[in-house]
Amino acid sequence: MDEYKIAREKMVARLRDHYKISDPRVLEVMATVPRHLFVPEALKFQAYRDNALPISSNQTISQPYIVAKMTELLELTPSSKVLEIGAGSGYQSIILARLARAVYAIERLPVLAEVAKARMSEFAIKNVTIQQGDGSNGWEIYAPYDAILVAAGSPTVPKPLLEQLKTGGRLVIPIGDDPKTQVLFRIVKEENGYRSEDHGNCSFVPLIGEHGWKNS
Ligand code: SAM
């Protein structure tokens, strides 16, 4: 048994009882992925707390609730093909990998892209492909996707992501005029347009790129 198993179980109980995450597959996968191995050594003891934590390059690993909520909203099945924008530490990528058939992940910062790739090898994850680049353009060659998760806040919904979604597909993305605060939206592509749902306030680092915030 790893020394963080009890902390991880408490985190999952909080996700279920307080945050009302109800998809048993999401709760199960959150109970198995060792989040403490994705944060800096000095912050390991905080890994299962109810908040985001800094990783390298001034970026963050998202709050467990946000990871679970976004994953639940994607409604993944074992045949889903997923695009993830902002791989960061690789934690969310592994959660997605365990619930979907294939995950294509883009990370803007080269250092983090390398770290995330190394994590996939460490965990023997074979169904995640990670590339360094600007994810606000999506990843055309693997499109269309059943689900797209954007783990960084954007001023508007990047058009390429809408275009790369299958009919019936779900895009989960934080949108806000302020680079630090957003509203979490789920956008569902329907036969005749898009349906969008508001899932509450959130706070992400900015999506920097052609269809996000400009790097100043
Ligand atoms: N989900 C990640 C995890 O589990 O560690 C955390 C993601 S962190 C909140 C957001 C990430 O988005 C950062 O690593 C940042 O470098 C990245 N990012 C920002 N703009 C991006 C872009 N245009 N394309 C790809 N990644 C981007």
mmCIF file of N, CA and C in Angstrom, residues 37-168:
data_model
loop_
_atom_site.group_PDB
_atom_site.id
_atom_site.type_symbol
_atom_site.label_atom_id
_atom_site.label_comp_id
_atom_site.label_asym_id
_atom_site.label_seq_id
_atom_site.Cartn_x
_atom_site.Cartn_y
_atom_site.Cartn_z
ATOM 1 N N LEU A 37 2.799 11.946 -7.351
ATOM 2 C CA LEU A 37 3.973 11.774 -8.226
ATOM 3 C C LEU A 37 4.006 12.800 -9.368
ATOM 4 N N PHE A 38 3.031 13.714 -9.398
ATOM 5 C CA PHE A 38 2.943 14.721 -10.468
ATOM 6 C C PHE A 38 3.213 16.131 -9.945
ATOM 7 N N VAL A 39 3.526 16.244 -8.664
ATOM 8 C CA VAL A 39 3.775 17.580 -8.078
ATOM 9 C C VAL A 39 5.229 17.642 -7.606
ATOM 10 N N PRO A 40 5.769 18.856 -7.416
ATOM 11 C CA PRO A 40 7.153 18.939 -6.936
ATOM 12 C C PRO A 40 7.316 18.229 -5.581
ATOM 13 N N GLU A 41 8.495 17.650 -5.391
ATOM 14 C CA GLU A 41 8.799 16.859 -4.190
ATOM 15 C C GLU A 41 8.332 17.562 -2.898
ATOM 16 N N ALA A 42 8.630 18.860 -2.803
ATOM 17 C CA ALA A 42 8.328 19.591 -1.560
ATOM 18 C C ALA A 42 6.830 19.773 -1.325
ATOM 19 N N LEU A 43 6.017 19.524 -2.348
ATOM 20 C CA LEU A 43 4.564 19.735 -2.200
ATOM 21 C C LEU A 43 3.784 18.419 -2.160
ATOM 22 N N LYS A 44 4.513 17.306 -2.138
ATOM 23 C CA LYS A 44 3.848 15.994 -2.182
ATOM 24 C C LYS A 44 2.776 15.851 -1.116
ATOM 25 N N PHE A 45 3.096 16.329 0.094
ATOM 26 C CA PHE A 45 2.154 16.151 1.204
ATOM 27 C C PHE A 45 0.857 16.942 1.001
ATOM 28 N N GLN A 46 0.864 17.879 0.030
ATOM 29 C CA GLN A 46 -0.353 18.659 -0.255
ATOM 30 C C GLN A 46 -1.112 18.110 -1.464
ATOM 31 N N ALA A 47 -0.607 17.045 -2.051
ATOM 32 C CA ALA A 47 -1.102 16.610 -3.372
ATOM 33 C C ALA A 47 -2.595 16.296 -3.404
ATOM 34 N N TYR A 48 -3.164 15.849 -2.266
ATOM 35 C CA TYR A 48 -4.571 15.420 -2.280
ATOM 36 C C TYR A 48 -5.488 16.456 -1.662
ATOM 37 N N ARG A 49 -4.966 17.650 -1.409
ATOM 38 C CA ARG A 49 -5.797 18.729 -0.859
ATOM 39 C C ARG A 49 -6.697 19.302 -1.945
ATOM 40 N N ASP A 50 -7.609 20.182 -1.469
ATOM 41 C CA ASP A 50 -8.674 20.685 -2.337
ATOM 42 C C ASP A 50 -8.235 21.932 -3.116
ATOM 43 N N ASN A 51 -7.061 21.901 -3.710
ATOM 44 C CA ASN A 51 -6.619 23.091 -4.459
ATOM 45 C C ASN A 51 -5.639 22.726 -5.574
ATOM 46 N N ALA A 52 -5.461 23.708 -6.491
ATOM 47 C CA ALA A 52 -4.433 23.564 -7.524
ATOM 48 C C ALA A 52 -3.070 23.716 -6.847
ATOM 49 N N LEU A 53 -2.016 23.228 -7.488
ATOM 50 C CA LEU A 53 -0.662 23.381 -6.937
ATOM 51 C C LEU A 53 0.285 23.815 -8.051
ATOM 52 N N PRO A 54 1.340 24.570 -7.681
ATOM 53 C CA PRO A 54 2.305 24.944 -8.716
ATOM 54 C C PRO A 54 3.094 23.734 -9.214
ATOM 55 N N ILE A 55 3.360 23.708 -10.535
ATOM 56 C CA ILE A 55 4.339 22.750 -11.065
ATOM 57 C C ILE A 55 5.486 23.606 -11.602
ATOM 58 N N SER A 56 6.273 23.158 -12.532
ATOM 59 C CA SER A 56 7.377 24.017 -12.973
ATOM 60 C C SER A 56 6.893 25.044 -13.988
ATOM 61 N N SER A 57 7.759 25.957 -14.385
ATOM 62 C CA SER A 57 7.508 26.969 -15.426
ATOM 63 C C SER A 57 6.303 27.861 -15.123
ATOM 64 N N ASN A 58 6.025 28.122 -13.819
ATOM 65 C CA ASN A 58 4.910 29.001 -13.432
ATOM 66 C C ASN A 58 3.545 28.471 -13.810
ATOM 67 N N GLN A 59 3.422 27.177 -13.997
ATOM 68 C CA GLN A 59 2.138 26.586 -14.365
ATOM 69 C C GLN A 59 1.572 25.836 -13.164
ATOM 70 N N THR A 60 0.380 25.255 -13.327
ATOM 71 C CA THR A 60 -0.268 24.586 -12.195
ATOM 72 C C THR A 60 -0.810 23.223 -12.609
ATOM 73 N N ILE A 61 -0.954 22.353 -11.612
ATOM 74 C CA ILE A 61 -1.746 21.129 -11.774
ATOM 75 C C ILE A 61 -3.107 21.499 -11.191
ATOM 76 N N SER A 62 -4.168 21.239 -11.958
ATOM 77 C CA SER A 62 -5.491 21.721 -11.564
ATOM 78 C C SER A 62 -5.988 21.052 -10.276
ATOM 79 N N GLN A 63 -6.895 21.764 -9.589
ATOM 80 C CA GLN A 63 -7.563 21.252 -8.391
ATOM 81 C C GLN A 63 -8.222 19.895 -8.723
ATOM 82 N N PRO A 64 -8.152 18.909 -7.813
ATOM 83 C CA PRO A 64 -8.749 17.598 -8.116
ATOM 84 C C PRO A 64 -10.215 17.702 -8.549
ATOM 85 N N TYR A 65 -10.974 18.578 -7.910
ATOM 86 C CA TYR A 65 -12.386 18.729 -8.290
ATOM 87 C C TYR A 65 -12.520 19.126 -9.765
ATOM 88 N N ILE A 66 -11.675 20.048 -10.215
ATOM 89 C CA ILE A 66 -11.760 20.525 -11.604
ATOM 90 C C ILE A 66 -11.386 19.393 -12.569
ATOM 91 N N VAL A 67 -10.366 18.623 -12.212
ATOM 92 C CA VAL A 67 -9.969 17.480 -13.050
ATOM 93 C C VAL A 67 -11.145 16.504 -13.168
ATOM 94 N N ALA A 68 -11.756 16.194 -12.025
ATOM 95 C CA ALA A 68 -12.868 15.229 -12.025
ATOM 96 C C ALA A 68 -14.073 15.788 -12.767
ATOM 97 N N LYS A 69 -14.387 17.053 -12.523
ATOM 98 C CA LYS A 69 -15.575 17.655 -13.153
ATOM 99 C C LYS A 69 -15.417 17.705 -14.675
ATOM 100 N N MET A 70 -14.251 18.172 -15.131
ATOM 101 C CA MET A 70 -14.035 18.259 -16.582
ATOM 102 C C MET A 70 -14.099 16.860 -17.209
ATOM 103 N N THR A 71 -13.504 15.901 -16.525
ATOM 104 C CA THR A 71 -13.499 14.531 -17.061
ATOM 105 C C THR A 71 -14.927 14.002 -17.136
ATOM 106 N N GLU A 72 -15.691 14.229 -16.069
ATOM 107 C CA GLU A 72 -17.081 13.746 -16.058
ATOM 108 C C GLU A 72 -17.880 14.375 -17.197
ATOM 109 N N LEU A 73 -17.677 15.677 -17.418
ATOM 110 C CA LEU A 73 -18.432 16.383 -18.460
ATOM 111 C C LEU A 73 -18.102 15.871 -19.870
ATOM 112 N N LEU A 74 -16.934 15.264 -20.031
ATOM 113 C CA LEU A 74 -16.560 14.748 -21.361
ATOM 114 C C LEU A 74 -17.318 13.478 -21.734
ATOM 115 N N GLU A 75 -17.897 12.790 -20.714
ATOM 116 C CA GLU A 75 -18.682 11.559 -20.955
ATOM 117 C C GLU A 75 -17.920 10.564 -21.830
ATOM 118 N N LEU A 76 -16.742 10.184 -21.369
ATOM 119 C CA LEU A 76 -15.885 9.290 -22.156
ATOM 120 C C LEU A 76 -16.372 7.848 -22.109
ATOM 121 N N THR A 77 -16.101 7.126 -23.197
ATOM 122 C CA THR A 77 -16.344 5.681 -23.214
ATOM 123 C C THR A 77 -15.017 5.040 -23.646
ATOM 124 N N PRO A 78 -14.891 3.723 -23.543
ATOM 125 C CA PRO A 78 -13.624 3.076 -23.934
ATOM 126 C C PRO A 78 -13.299 3.242 -25.421
ATOM 127 N N SER A 79 -14.242 3.758 -26.226
ATOM 128 C CA SER A 79 -13.919 3.971 -27.645
ATOM 129 C C SER A 79 -13.642 5.441 -27.979
ATOM 130 N N SER A 80 -13.656 6.322 -26.980
ATOM 131 C CA SER A 80 -13.504 7.757 -27.257
ATOM 132 C C SER A 80 -12.096 8.136 -27.711
ATOM 133 N N LYS A 81 -12.072 9.107 -28.621
ATOM 134 C CA LYS A 81 -10.805 9.741 -29.027
ATOM 135 C C LYS A 81 -10.842 11.167 -28.477
ATOM 136 N N VAL A 82 -9.808 11.528 -27.723
ATOM 137 C CA VAL A 82 -9.822 12.775 -26.971
ATOM 138 C C VAL A 82 -8.653 13.677 -27.360
ATOM 139 N N LEU A 83 -8.928 14.967 -27.439
ATOM 140 C CA LEU A 83 -7.860 15.957 -27.593
ATOM 141 C C LEU A 83 -7.758 16.729 -26.285
ATOM 142 N N GLU A 84 -6.534 16.812 -25.747
ATOM 143 C CA GLU A 84 -6.313 17.557 -24.501
ATOM 144 C C GLU A 84 -5.366 18.722 -24.798
ATOM 145 N N ILE A 85 -5.767 19.918 -24.416
ATOM 146 C CA ILE A 85 -4.906 21.092 -24.621
ATOM 147 C C ILE A 85 -4.355 21.523 -23.256
ATOM 148 N N GLY A 86 -3.030 21.527 -23.132
ATOM 149 C CA GLY A 86 -2.397 21.910 -21.864
ATOM 150 C C GLY A 86 -2.102 20.690 -21.017
ATOM 151 N N ALA A 87 -1.162 19.855 -21.463
ATOM 152 C CA ALA A 87 -0.885 18.592 -20.755
ATOM 153 C C ALA A 87 -0.225 18.820 -19.400
ATOM 154 N N GLY A 88 0.484 19.941 -19.234
ATOM 155 C CA GLY A 88 1.094 20.281 -17.940
ATOM 156 C C GLY A 88 1.907 19.140 -17.365
ATOM 157 N N SER A 89 1.527 18.692 -16.167
ATOM 158 C CA SER A 89 2.276 17.625 -15.489
ATOM 159 C C SER A 89 2.019 16.244 -16.087
ATOM 160 N N GLY A 90 0.952 16.118 -16.884
ATOM 161 C CA GLY A 90 0.583 14.797 -17.419
ATOM 162 C C GLY A 90 -0.455 14.076 -16.575
ATOM 163 N N TYR A 91 -0.822 14.650 -15.422
ATOM 164 C CA TYR A 91 -1.791 13.980 -14.525
ATOM 165 C C TYR A 91 -3.145 13.783 -15.209
ATOM 166 N N GLN A 92 -3.688 14.879 -15.752
ATOM 167 C CA GLN A 92 -4.991 14.778 -16.411
ATOM 168 C C GLN A 92 -4.917 13.829 -17.615
ATOM 169 N N SER A 93 -3.794 13.833 -18.323
ATOM 170 C CA SER A 93 -3.638 12.964 -19.501
ATOM 171 C C SER A 93 -3.819 11.497 -19.109
ATOM 172 N N ILE A 94 -3.252 11.128 -17.958
ATOM 173 C CA ILE A 94 -3.348 9.724 -17.528
ATOM 174 C C ILE A 94 -4.781 9.388 -17.123
ATOM 175 N N ILE A 95 -5.443 10.329 -16.470
ATOM 176 C CA ILE A 95 -6.861 10.112 -16.099
ATOM 177 C C ILE A 95 -7.662 9.845 -17.389
ATOM 178 N N LEU A 96 -7.443 10.679 -18.401
ATOM 179 C CA LEU A 96 -8.170 10.518 -19.667
ATOM 180 C C LEU A 96 -7.805 9.187 -20.324
ATOM 181 N N ALA A 97 -6.517 8.874 -20.301
ATOM 182 C CA ALA A 97 -6.030 7.655 -20.961
ATOM 183 C C ALA A 97 -6.697 6.407 -20.410
ATOM 184 N N ARG A 98 -6.999 6.433 -19.123
ATOM 185 C CA ARG A 98 -7.591 5.236 -18.504
ATOM 186 C C ARG A 98 -9.076 5.101 -18.803
ATOM 187 N N LEU A 99 -9.672 6.152 -19.358
ATOM 188 C CA LEU A 99 -11.117 6.119 -19.627
ATOM 189 C C LEU A 99 -11.453 6.123 -21.115
ATOM 190 N N ALA A 100 -10.443 6.372 -21.954
ATOM 191 C CA ALA A 100 -10.708 6.549 -23.385
ATOM 192 C C ALA A 100 -9.823 5.606 -24.202
ATOM 193 N N ARG A 101 -10.060 5.593 -25.499
ATOM 194 C CA ARG A 101 -9.236 4.741 -26.381
ATOM 195 C C ARG A 101 -7.911 5.414 -26.703
ATOM 196 N N ALA A 102 -7.981 6.711 -27.062
ATOM 197 C CA ALA A 102 -6.760 7.415 -27.470
ATOM 198 C C ALA A 102 -6.836 8.870 -27.010
ATOM 199 N N VAL A 103 -5.704 9.380 -26.571
ATOM 200 C CA VAL A 103 -5.618 10.771 -26.131
ATOM 201 C C VAL A 103 -4.490 11.445 -26.913
ATOM 202 N N TYR A 104 -4.796 12.582 -27.524
ATOM 203 C CA TYR A 104 -3.795 13.402 -28.212
ATOM 204 C C TYR A 104 -3.677 14.671 -27.379
ATOM 205 N N ALA A 105 -2.481 14.930 -26.856
ATOM 206 C CA ALA A 105 -2.317 16.037 -25.910
ATOM 207 C C ALA A 105 -1.275 17.012 -26.440
ATOM 208 N N ILE A 106 -1.575 18.304 -26.296
ATOM 209 C CA ILE A 106 -0.637 19.343 -26.742
ATOM 210 C C ILE A 106 -0.263 20.202 -25.542
ATOM 211 N N GLU A 107 1.020 20.488 -25.418
ATOM 212 C CA GLU A 107 1.511 21.368 -24.354
ATOM 213 C C GLU A 107 2.406 22.426 -24.984
ATOM 214 N N ARG A 108 2.141 23.681 -24.633
ATOM 215 C CA ARG A 108 2.864 24.800 -25.248
ATOM 216 C C ARG A 108 4.331 24.867 -24.815
ATOM 217 N N LEU A 109 4.585 24.591 -23.543
ATOM 218 C CA LEU A 109 5.954 24.767 -23.031
ATOM 219 C C LEU A 109 6.793 23.498 -23.239
ATOM 220 N N PRO A 110 7.931 23.633 -23.961
ATOM 221 C CA PRO A 110 8.736 22.446 -24.267
ATOM 222 C C PRO A 110 9.135 21.637 -23.035
ATOM 223 N N VAL A 111 9.507 22.319 -21.940
ATOM 224 C CA VAL A 111 9.963 21.593 -20.739
ATOM 225 C C VAL A 111 8.843 20.702 -20.211
ATOM 226 N N LEU A 112 7.633 21.270 -20.140
ATOM 227 C CA LEU A 112 6.511 20.492 -19.615
ATOM 228 C C LEU A 112 6.109 19.379 -20.571
ATOM 229 N N ALA A 113 6.175 19.647 -21.870
ATOM 230 C CA ALA A 113 5.839 18.601 -22.837
ATOM 231 C C ALA A 113 6.764 17.400 -22.638
ATOM 232 N N GLU A 114 8.051 17.666 -22.390
ATOM 233 C CA GLU A 114 9.005 16.569 -22.173
ATOM 234 C C GLU A 114 8.703 15.826 -20.882
ATOM 235 N N VAL A 115 8.376 16.592 -19.822
ATOM 236 C CA VAL A 115 8.055 15.959 -18.537
ATOM 237 C C VAL A 115 6.829 15.062 -18.699
ATOM 238 N N ALA A 116 5.806 15.592 -19.376
ATOM 239 C CA ALA A 116 4.571 14.813 -19.547
ATOM 240 C C ALA A 116 4.853 13.534 -20.354
ATOM 241 N N LYS A 117 5.685 13.658 -21.388
ATOM 242 C CA LYS A 117 6.023 12.460 -22.182
ATOM 243 C C LYS A 117 6.731 11.425 -21.300
ATOM 244 N N ALA A 118 7.661 11.904 -20.477
ATOM 245 C CA ALA A 118 8.412 10.986 -19.605
ATOM 246 C C ALA A 118 7.459 10.279 -18.627
ATOM 247 N N ARG A 119 6.479 11.026 -18.145
ATOM 248 C CA ARG A 119 5.506 10.419 -17.209
ATOM 249 C C ARG A 119 4.727 9.285 -17.891
ATOM 250 N N MET A 120 4.371 9.488 -19.152
ATOM 251 C CA MET A 120 3.615 8.444 -19.854
ATOM 252 C C MET A 120 4.457 7.166 -19.931
ATOM 253 N N SER A 121 5.771 7.340 -20.174
ATOM 254 C CA SER A 121 6.640 6.155 -20.213
ATOM 255 C C SER A 121 6.721 5.504 -18.838
ATOM 256 N N GLU A 122 6.935 6.341 -17.802
ATOM 257 C CA GLU A 122 7.042 5.801 -16.427
ATOM 258 C C GLU A 122 5.827 4.961 -16.067
ATOM 259 N N PHE A 123 4.645 5.441 -16.469
ATOM 260 C CA PHE A 123 3.403 4.751 -16.113
ATOM 261 C C PHE A 123 2.980 3.739 -17.175
ATOM 262 N N ALA A 124 3.870 3.512 -18.162
ATOM 263 C CA ALA A 124 3.592 2.545 -19.240
ATOM 264 C C ALA A 124 2.254 2.823 -19.931
ATOM 265 N N ILE A 125 1.972 4.107 -20.136
ATOM 266 C CA ILE A 125 0.729 4.508 -20.816
ATOM 267 C C ILE A 125 1.027 4.541 -22.318
ATOM 268 N N LYS A 126 0.281 3.749 -23.073
ATOM 269 C CA LYS A 126 0.571 3.612 -24.506
ATOM 270 C C LYS A 126 -0.408 4.387 -25.389
ATOM 271 N N ASN A 127 -1.530 4.840 -24.829
ATOM 272 C CA ASN A 127 -2.557 5.447 -25.685
ATOM 273 C C ASN A 127 -2.602 6.975 -25.589
ATOM 274 N N VAL A 128 -1.486 7.577 -25.156
ATOM 275 C CA VAL A 128 -1.394 9.044 -25.135
ATOM 276 C C VAL A 128 -0.255 9.471 -26.057
ATOM 277 N N THR A 129 -0.540 10.421 -26.947
ATOM 278 C CA THR A 129 0.485 10.987 -27.822
ATOM 279 C C THR A 129 0.597 12.461 -27.458
ATOM 280 N N ILE A 130 1.810 12.888 -27.106
ATOM 281 C CA ILE A 130 1.981 14.274 -26.656
ATOM 282 C C ILE A 130 2.860 15.031 -27.641
ATOM 283 N N GLN A 131 2.462 16.255 -27.925
ATOM 284 C CA GLN A 131 3.243 17.097 -28.833
ATOM 285 C C GLN A 131 3.390 18.487 -28.224
ATOM 286 N N GLN A 132 4.550 19.111 -28.429
ATOM 287 C CA GLN A 132 4.733 20.492 -28.006
ATOM 288 C C GLN A 132 4.165 21.390 -29.099
ATOM 289 N N GLY A 133 3.421 22.416 -28.699
ATOM 290 C CA GLY A 133 2.894 23.339 -29.704
ATOM 291 C C GLY A 133 1.752 24.174 -29.162
ATOM 292 N N ASP A 134 1.104 24.905 -30.063
ATOM 293 C CA ASP A 134 -0.029 25.763 -29.697
ATOM 294 C C ASP A 134 -1.331 24.993 -29.906
ATOM 295 N N GLY A 135 -1.906 24.559 -28.809
ATOM 296 C CA GLY A 135 -3.125 23.751 -28.871
ATOM 297 C C GLY A 135 -4.362 24.543 -29.241
ATOM 298 N N SER A 136 -4.268 25.874 -29.267
ATOM 299 C CA SER A 136 -5.469 26.646 -29.623
ATOM 300 C C SER A 136 -5.839 26.409 -31.093
ATOM 301 N N ASN A 137 -4.914 25.848 -31.865
ATOM 302 C CA ASN A 137 -5.208 25.463 -33.253
ATOM 303 C C ASN A 137 -5.739 24.040 -33.356
ATOM 304 N N GLY A 138 -5.839 23.355 -32.227
ATOM 305 C CA GLY A 138 -6.255 21.959 -32.254
ATOM 306 C C GLY A 138 -5.163 21.082 -32.838
ATOM 307 N N TRP A 139 -5.558 19.860 -33.256
ATOM 308 C CA TRP A 139 -4.597 18.933 -33.862
ATOM 309 C C TRP A 139 -5.345 18.244 -34.988
ATOM 310 N N GLU A 140 -5.279 18.889 -36.119
ATOM 311 C CA GLU A 140 -6.111 18.561 -37.280
ATOM 312 C C GLU A 140 -5.987 17.099 -37.744
ATOM 313 N N ILE A 141 -4.756 16.580 -37.778
ATOM 314 C CA ILE A 141 -4.597 15.261 -38.429
ATOM 315 C C ILE A 141 -5.336 14.133 -37.710
ATOM 316 N N TYR A 142 -5.571 14.285 -36.421
ATOM 317 C CA TYR A 142 -6.282 13.217 -35.702
ATOM 318 C C TYR A 142 -7.775 13.510 -35.557
ATOM 319 N N ALA A 143 -8.223 14.675 -36.032
ATOM 320 C CA ALA A 143 -9.634 15.059 -35.909
ATOM 321 C C ALA A 143 -10.492 14.158 -36.804
ATOM 322 N N PRO A 144 -11.807 14.006 -36.519
ATOM 323 C CA PRO A 144 -12.558 14.674 -35.458
ATOM 324 C C PRO A 144 -12.488 13.915 -34.121
ATOM 325 N N TYR A 145 -12.733 14.647 -33.049
ATOM 326 C CA TYR A 145 -12.646 14.101 -31.690
ATOM 327 C C TYR A 145 -14.028 13.925 -31.069
ATOM 328 N N ASP A 146 -14.130 12.900 -30.221
ATOM 329 C CA ASP A 146 -15.361 12.714 -29.437
ATOM 330 C C ASP A 146 -15.406 13.724 -28.291
ATOM 331 N N ALA A 147 -14.225 14.117 -27.834
ATOM 332 C CA ALA A 147 -14.167 15.003 -26.663
ATOM 333 C C ALA A 147 -12.894 15.843 -26.726
ATOM 334 N N ILE A 148 -13.031 17.104 -26.316
ATOM 335 C CA ILE A 148 -11.857 17.994 -26.248
ATOM 336 C C ILE A 148 -11.871 18.665 -24.884
ATOM 337 N N LEU A 149 -10.713 18.614 -24.206
ATOM 338 C CA LEU A 149 -10.576 19.242 -22.892
ATOM 339 C C LEU A 149 -9.517 20.330 -23.001
ATOM 340 N N VAL A 150 -9.860 21.546 -22.617
ATOM 341 C CA VAL A 150 -8.885 22.641 -22.621
ATOM 342 C C VAL A 150 -8.606 23.008 -21.167
ATOM 343 N N ALA A 151 -7.352 22.817 -20.737
ATOM 344 C CA ALA A 151 -6.999 23.028 -19.333
ATOM 345 C C ALA A 151 -6.354 24.389 -19.111
ATOM 346 N N ALA A 152 -6.731 25.392 -19.913
ATOM 347 C CA ALA A 152 -6.211 26.751 -19.747
ATOM 348 C C ALA A 152 -7.322 27.707 -20.202
ATOM 349 N N GLY A 153 -7.348 28.898 -19.579
ATOM 350 C CA GLY A 153 -8.466 29.818 -19.806
ATOM 351 C C GLY A 153 -8.315 30.628 -21.081
ATOM 352 N N SER A 154 -9.404 30.686 -21.862
ATOM 353 C CA SER A 154 -9.350 31.390 -23.150
ATOM 354 C C SER A 154 -10.359 32.543 -23.167
ATOM 355 N N PRO A 155 -10.045 33.634 -23.892
ATOM 356 C CA PRO A 155 -11.010 34.741 -23.962
ATOM 357 C C PRO A 155 -12.252 34.370 -24.776
ATOM 358 N N THR A 156 -12.080 33.488 -25.753
ATOM 359 C CA THR A 156 -13.207 33.040 -26.593
ATOM 360 C C THR A 156 -12.990 31.556 -26.919
ATOM 361 N N VAL A 157 -13.992 30.937 -27.505
ATOM 362 C CA VAL A 157 -13.836 29.521 -27.868
ATOM 363 C C VAL A 157 -13.042 29.443 -29.172
ATOM 364 N N PRO A 158 -11.873 28.801 -29.170
ATOM 365 C CA PRO A 158 -11.086 28.714 -30.404
ATOM 366 C C PRO A 158 -11.866 27.982 -31.504
ATOM 367 N N LYS A 159 -11.999 28.650 -32.648
ATOM 368 C CA LYS A 159 -12.789 28.094 -33.752
ATOM 369 C C LYS A 159 -12.281 26.719 -34.216
ATOM 370 N N PRO A 160 -10.955 26.515 -34.337
ATOM 371 C CA PRO A 160 -10.488 25.199 -34.801
ATOM 372 C C PRO A 160 -10.971 24.059 -33.902
ATOM 373 N N LEU A 161 -11.139 24.343 -32.602
ATOM 374 C CA LEU A 161 -11.572 23.268 -31.701
ATOM 375 C C LEU A 161 -13.020 22.884 -31.987
ATOM 376 N N LEU A 162 -13.852 23.881 -32.275
ATOM 377 C CA LEU A 162 -15.251 23.589 -32.629
ATOM 378 C C LEU A 162 -15.286 22.763 -33.911
ATOM 379 N N GLU A 163 -14.430 23.137 -34.859
ATOM 380 C CA GLU A 163 -14.421 22.450 -36.153
ATOM 381 C C GLU A 163 -13.923 21.000 -36.035
ATOM 382 N N GLN A 164 -13.040 20.759 -35.053
ATOM 383 C CA GLN A 164 -12.431 19.428 -34.928
ATOM 384 C C GLN A 164 -13.241 18.482 -34.033
ATOM 385 N N LEU A 165 -14.413 18.938 -33.595
ATOM 386 C CA LEU A 165 -15.282 18.117 -32.756
ATOM 387 C C LEU A 165 -16.254 17.328 -33.638
ATOM 388 N N LYS A 166 -16.494 16.055 -33.272
ATOM 389 C CA LYS A 166 -17.506 15.252 -33.989
ATOM 390 C C LYS A 166 -18.893 15.775 -33.668
ATOM 391 N N THR A 167 -19.860 15.483 -34.514
ATOM 392 C CA THR A 167 -21.244 15.764 -34.145
ATOM 393 C C THR A 167 -21.577 14.877 -32.944
ATOM 394 N N GLY A 168 -22.115 15.496 -31.913
ATOM 395 C CA GLY A 168 -22.367 14.774 -30.665
ATOM 396 C C GLY A 168 -21.191 14.896 -29.696
#
